[in-house]
Short mmCIF file of C-alpha atoms and ligand atoms in Angstrom, two decimals:
data_model
loop_
_atom_site.label_atom_id
_atom_site.label_comp_id
_atom_site.label_asym_id
_atom_site.label_seq_id
_atom_site.Cartn_x
_atom_site.Cartn_y
_atom_site.Cartn_z
CA UNK A 1 53.01 79.03 127.53
CA UNK A 2 49.98 77.38 125.88
CA UNK A 3 50.99 76.04 122.47
CA UNK A 4 48.77 74.50 119.81
CA UNK A 5 49.90 72.83 116.60
CA UNK A 6 48.98 75.18 113.73
CA UNK A 7 47.07 73.87 110.71
CA UNK A 8 48.11 74.30 107.08
CA UNK A 9 45.27 76.82 106.36
CA UNK A 10 46.48 78.78 109.40
CA UNK A 11 49.88 79.36 107.76
CA UNK A 12 48.14 80.93 104.77
CA UNK A 13 46.00 83.11 107.05
CA UNK A 14 49.14 84.26 108.88
CA UNK A 15 50.67 85.25 105.55
CA UNK A 16 47.54 87.27 104.70
CA UNK A 17 47.75 88.94 108.13
CA UNK A 18 51.46 89.67 107.76
CA UNK A 19 52.24 87.52 110.81
CA UNK A 20 55.67 85.90 110.37
CA UNK A 21 56.11 82.11 110.59
CA UNK A 22 59.03 80.95 112.76
CA UNK A 23 60.79 77.70 111.92
CA UNK A 24 63.97 75.97 113.15
CA UNK A 25 65.42 72.55 112.54
CA UNK A 26 65.57 69.80 115.17
CA UNK A 27 66.79 66.24 114.84
CA UNK A 28 66.26 64.62 118.23
CA UNK A 29 63.97 64.49 121.27
CA UNK A 30 65.95 66.88 123.50
CA UNK A 31 66.18 69.73 121.02
CA UNK A 32 62.60 69.19 119.80
CA UNK A 33 61.42 69.47 123.43
CA UNK A 34 63.23 72.81 123.73
CA UNK A 35 61.71 74.13 120.49
CA UNK A 36 58.33 72.95 121.76
CA UNK A 37 58.77 75.21 124.80
CA UNK A 38 59.54 78.25 122.59
CA UNK A 39 57.10 80.23 120.39
CA UNK A 40 58.53 78.64 117.21
CA UNK A 41 55.61 77.04 115.41
CA UNK A 42 57.34 74.84 112.81
CA UNK A 43 60.20 72.34 113.04
CA UNK A 44 62.11 71.10 110.04
CA UNK A 45 63.71 67.69 110.43
CA UNK A 46 66.14 68.75 107.74
CA UNK A 47 68.54 66.52 105.87
CA UNK A 48 71.10 69.03 107.18
CA UNK A 49 71.25 66.40 109.94
CA UNK A 50 73.74 64.69 107.65
CA UNK A 51 76.20 67.47 108.41
CA UNK A 52 75.36 68.56 111.95
CA UNK A 53 74.41 65.17 113.46
CA UNK A 54 76.19 62.59 111.31
CA UNK A 55 79.35 64.47 110.30
CA UNK A 56 79.03 64.10 106.51
CA UNK A 57 80.37 66.82 104.20
CA UNK A 58 77.01 67.20 102.45
CA UNK A 59 73.38 66.12 102.66
CA UNK A 60 73.74 63.61 99.81
CA UNK A 61 74.58 60.50 101.92
CA UNK A 62 71.47 60.92 104.11
CA UNK A 63 69.04 58.00 103.69
CA UNK A 64 65.33 57.42 104.25
CA UNK A 65 66.26 55.31 107.29
CA UNK A 66 68.16 58.29 108.74
CA UNK A 67 65.19 60.59 108.14
CA UNK A 68 62.61 58.23 109.67
CA UNK A 69 64.95 57.52 112.61
CA UNK A 70 65.37 61.24 113.39
CA UNK A 71 61.78 62.29 112.68
CA UNK A 72 60.28 59.92 115.27
CA UNK A 73 61.96 61.43 118.37
CA UNK A 74 61.28 64.97 117.14
CA UNK A 75 57.57 64.15 116.89
CA UNK A 76 57.67 62.67 120.42
CA UNK A 77 59.33 65.84 121.75
CA UNK A 78 57.15 68.45 120.05
CA UNK A 79 53.50 67.41 119.97
CA UNK A 80 52.25 70.98 119.52
CA UNK A 81 54.68 72.09 116.84
CA UNK A 82 54.09 71.50 113.10
CA UNK A 83 56.75 69.08 111.86
CA UNK A 84 58.11 68.94 108.33
CA UNK A 85 60.51 66.13 107.38
CA UNK A 86 62.91 66.32 104.45
CA UNK A 87 62.84 63.83 101.60
CA UNK A 88 66.54 62.91 101.32
CA UNK A 89 68.54 62.68 98.10
CA UNK A 90 67.61 59.56 96.14
CA UNK A 91 64.19 59.20 97.73
CA UNK A 92 62.29 61.02 94.96
CA UNK A 93 64.38 60.63 91.80
CA UNK A 94 63.69 56.99 90.96
CA UNK A 95 59.98 56.60 90.29
CA UNK A 96 56.66 58.09 91.30
CA UNK A 97 55.65 54.98 93.23
CA UNK A 98 58.91 54.98 95.21
CA UNK A 99 58.52 58.71 95.88
CA UNK A 100 54.99 58.16 97.18
CA UNK A 101 56.11 55.23 99.34
CA UNK A 102 58.96 57.25 100.85
CA UNK A 103 56.77 60.28 101.52
CA UNK A 104 54.16 58.04 103.14
CA UNK A 105 56.86 56.58 105.41
CA UNK A 106 57.78 60.01 106.75
CA UNK A 107 54.15 60.65 107.66
CA UNK A 108 53.15 57.14 108.81
CA UNK A 109 56.32 55.81 110.46
CA UNK A 110 58.00 59.12 111.25
CA UNK A 111 54.83 60.92 112.31
CA UNK A 112 55.65 64.15 110.42
CA UNK A 113 52.88 66.56 109.43
CA UNK A 114 54.36 67.31 106.01
CA UNK A 115 57.35 66.58 103.80
CA UNK A 116 59.78 68.92 102.04
CA UNK A 117 61.57 68.27 98.79
CA UNK A 118 63.99 70.30 96.70
CA UNK A 119 63.51 71.48 93.14
CA UNK A 120 61.47 73.63 90.77
CA UNK A 121 59.95 72.72 87.44
CA UNK A 122 61.56 69.24 87.52
CA UNK A 123 59.52 68.14 90.54
CA UNK A 124 56.14 69.73 89.76
CA UNK A 125 54.56 66.44 88.63
CA UNK A 126 55.77 64.74 91.80
CA UNK A 127 54.43 67.55 93.97
CA UNK A 128 51.05 67.37 92.21
CA UNK A 129 50.89 63.57 92.67
CA UNK A 130 51.92 63.78 96.34
CA UNK A 131 49.48 66.53 97.23
CA UNK A 132 46.58 64.87 95.42
CA UNK A 133 47.54 61.69 97.29
CA UNK A 134 47.10 63.58 100.57
CA UNK A 135 50.74 64.35 101.38
CA UNK A 136 51.29 67.99 102.39
CA UNK A 137 54.37 69.27 100.54
CA UNK A 138 56.71 72.16 101.26
CA UNK A 139 58.83 73.13 98.23
CA UNK A 140 62.46 74.26 98.37
CA UNK A 141 64.09 76.35 95.63
CA UNK A 142 67.08 78.65 95.19
CA UNK A 143 70.16 76.97 96.64
CA UNK A 144 69.17 73.32 96.83
CA UNK A 145 71.94 71.61 98.86
CA UNK A 146 71.25 68.11 97.51
CA UNK A 147 72.17 69.30 94.00
CA UNK A 148 74.64 72.05 94.99
CA UNK A 149 77.36 70.58 92.76
CA UNK A 150 75.12 71.09 89.70
CA UNK A 151 74.63 74.70 90.81
CA UNK A 152 78.39 75.28 91.05
CA UNK A 153 78.57 75.01 94.84
CA UNK A 154 76.89 76.71 97.78
CA UNK A 155 76.19 80.00 95.99
CA UNK A 156 73.46 82.63 95.93
CA UNK A 157 70.92 81.75 93.20
CA UNK A 158 68.76 83.96 90.99
CA UNK A 159 71.23 86.84 90.72
CA UNK A 160 70.56 87.75 87.08
CA UNK A 161 67.18 88.51 85.54
CA UNK A 162 66.87 85.17 83.69
CA UNK A 163 67.71 83.12 86.79
CA UNK A 164 65.39 85.24 88.92
CA UNK A 165 62.59 84.74 86.37
CA UNK A 166 63.13 80.97 86.53
CA UNK A 167 62.88 81.07 90.35
CA UNK A 168 59.63 83.04 90.13
CA UNK A 169 58.21 80.49 87.66
CA UNK A 170 59.39 77.58 89.84
CA UNK A 171 57.72 79.09 92.91
CA UNK A 172 54.46 79.73 91.05
CA UNK A 173 54.59 76.19 89.62
CA UNK A 174 55.00 74.74 93.11
CA UNK A 175 51.98 76.68 94.36
CA UNK A 176 49.94 75.49 91.38
CA UNK A 177 51.07 71.89 91.98
CA UNK A 178 49.63 72.09 95.50
CA UNK A 179 52.61 72.91 97.75
CA UNK A 180 51.47 74.63 100.98
CA UNK A 181 54.70 76.65 101.42
CA UNK A 182 58.06 77.16 99.71
CA UNK A 183 61.53 77.52 101.22
CA UNK A 184 63.67 80.11 99.43
CA UNK A 185 67.34 79.48 100.17
CA UNK A 186 70.15 81.89 99.27
CA UNK A 187 68.09 84.11 97.00
CA UNK A 188 68.61 87.89 96.61
CA UNK A 189 66.25 89.73 98.96
CA UNK A 190 64.43 91.64 96.17
CA UNK A 191 63.73 88.37 94.30
CA UNK A 192 62.45 86.71 97.49
CA UNK A 193 60.22 89.75 98.10
CA UNK A 194 58.81 89.54 94.58
CA UNK A 195 58.11 85.79 94.93
CA UNK A 196 56.50 86.32 98.35
CA UNK A 197 54.20 88.97 96.85
CA UNK A 198 53.24 86.80 93.89
CA UNK A 199 52.41 83.64 95.86
CA UNK A 200 49.35 83.15 98.01
CA UNK A 201 51.15 80.39 99.98
CA UNK A 202 53.86 81.39 102.49
CA UNK A 203 57.54 81.63 101.62
CA UNK A 204 60.04 80.58 104.29
CA UNK A 205 63.42 82.24 103.81
CA UNK A 206 66.94 81.19 104.69
CA UNK A 207 69.43 83.66 103.30
CA UNK A 208 66.58 85.30 101.39
CA UNK A 209 66.14 88.62 103.20
CA UNK A 210 63.47 90.00 105.50
CA UNK A 211 60.43 89.99 103.20
CA UNK A 212 59.67 86.27 103.22
CA UNK A 213 56.58 85.19 105.13
CA UNK A 214 58.69 83.20 107.56
CA UNK A 215 62.28 82.30 108.38
CA UNK A 216 64.11 79.05 109.07
CA UNK A 217 67.55 78.42 110.55
CA UNK A 218 69.49 75.29 111.42
CA UNK A 219 69.25 75.03 115.22
CA UNK A 220 72.93 74.17 115.69
CA UNK A 221 73.83 77.35 113.76
CA UNK A 222 71.50 79.68 115.65
CA UNK A 223 72.60 78.31 119.03
CA UNK A 224 76.28 78.52 118.14
CA UNK A 225 76.97 74.79 118.37
CA UNK A 226 78.06 73.96 114.80
CA UNK A 227 81.22 75.83 113.87
CA UNK A 228 82.75 73.87 111.00
CA UNK A 229 81.59 76.80 108.83
CA UNK A 230 79.06 79.61 109.22
CA UNK A 231 77.13 80.86 106.19
CA UNK A 232 76.75 84.65 105.88
CA UNK A 233 73.00 84.44 106.47
CA UNK A 234 73.32 82.78 109.89
CA UNK A 235 72.81 84.81 113.03
CA UNK A 236 74.10 83.15 116.20
CA UNK A 237 71.70 83.86 119.06
CA UNK A 238 73.90 82.04 121.58
CA UNK A 239 77.42 80.68 121.83
CA UNK A 240 76.64 77.31 123.37
CA UNK A 241 79.88 75.74 122.16
CA UNK A 242 81.81 77.69 124.76
CA UNK A 243 79.24 76.98 127.50
CA UNK A 244 79.27 73.24 126.74
CA UNK A 245 83.07 72.97 126.56
CA UNK A 246 83.40 74.92 129.85
CA UNK A 247 80.90 72.58 131.56
CA UNK A 248 82.68 69.48 130.24
CA UNK A 249 86.07 70.84 131.32
CA UNK A 250 84.80 71.61 134.85
CA UNK A 251 83.33 68.09 135.08
CA UNK A 252 86.64 66.56 133.90
CA UNK A 253 88.59 68.62 136.45
CA UNK A 254 86.24 67.68 139.32
CA UNK A 255 86.44 63.97 138.48
CA UNK A 256 90.22 64.27 138.40
CA UNK A 257 90.52 66.10 141.74
CA UNK A 258 87.76 64.05 143.43
CA UNK A 259 85.36 66.98 144.00
CA UNK A 260 82.72 65.10 142.03
CA UNK A 261 80.76 63.15 143.12
CA UNK A 262 80.36 64.90 146.49
CA UNK A 263 78.10 63.65 149.31
CA UNK A 264 75.03 65.33 147.78
CA UNK A 265 75.42 63.16 144.65
CA UNK A 266 76.17 59.88 146.45
CA UNK A 267 73.90 57.28 148.07
CA UNK A 268 74.30 56.25 151.71
CA UNK A 269 73.48 52.96 153.40
CA UNK A 270 72.02 51.98 156.77
CA UNK A 271 75.00 51.53 159.16
CA UNK A 272 73.84 48.05 160.38
CA UNK A 273 73.59 46.73 156.82
CA UNK A 274 77.01 48.07 156.02
CA UNK A 275 78.53 46.29 159.05
CA UNK A 276 77.08 42.97 157.85
CA UNK A 277 79.16 43.25 154.73
CA UNK A 278 82.34 42.97 156.76
O1 KIV B 1 67.96 70.56 105.67
C1 KIV B 1 67.76 71.72 106.06
O2 KIV B 1 68.08 72.10 107.20
C2 KIV B 1 67.15 72.65 105.13
C3 KIV B 1 67.14 74.09 105.50
C4 KIV B 1 68.47 74.66 105.21
C5 KIV B 1 66.05 74.83 104.83
O3 KIV B 1 66.70 72.24 104.10
#
């Protein structure tokens, strides 16, 4: 399949045409190479890597070093997929100059095409400064995992009219500040629909119903690899856990009983040379 990295204006055109944008996370070369061979056009190197790759309980401990380290192999594995890298907690709450430096690192050292950061009205100045400095920004509102404790946990956001109104204003503010797309996480479907209709930039939903302009899922969730917990909005398109454990168990059994390695996986030697060893 011929694949070409889409451009930012293309995402807006797709929204106007009603063509959905497909996005999944990836955190390493192998998975990025698999996404590259699928029709998915956007990869998120999400700070969810803190949970699925590094075993933390939340995304808060993830550092800039972690993000740069994981973005590089994804870029090497998916040259024709648009790559967004997350700004981790603590990388954009100190000062504007530090925020700019960290965002630049994800593009220059990591090789990402854009960055994503969480927040609504509180980050609009940052988003405006980043975008006017040439950094493409994807916003992220609704359930923002980096600040989930302030939101009372991993809960659906925007359920009453006042909260929904705030989300609408946050989304419109992000568009005005120059964001090229906005992730809506754990937002009631009717609110996500309303936001998607009001914005001219695409919305990318996760737990936000079918009317967003695109969807994103964590790759380990959609492939059925991560099973510490499964949010309601996740659909598992495969059950790779079972497949992987079965393969590992068969390998372990064959090593134990001597079936592996067989002759087809072993190297021979010229008989004369072998004799000289004795
Ligand atoms: O880090 C991540 O994977 C995300 C998605 C849940 C949108 O931010």
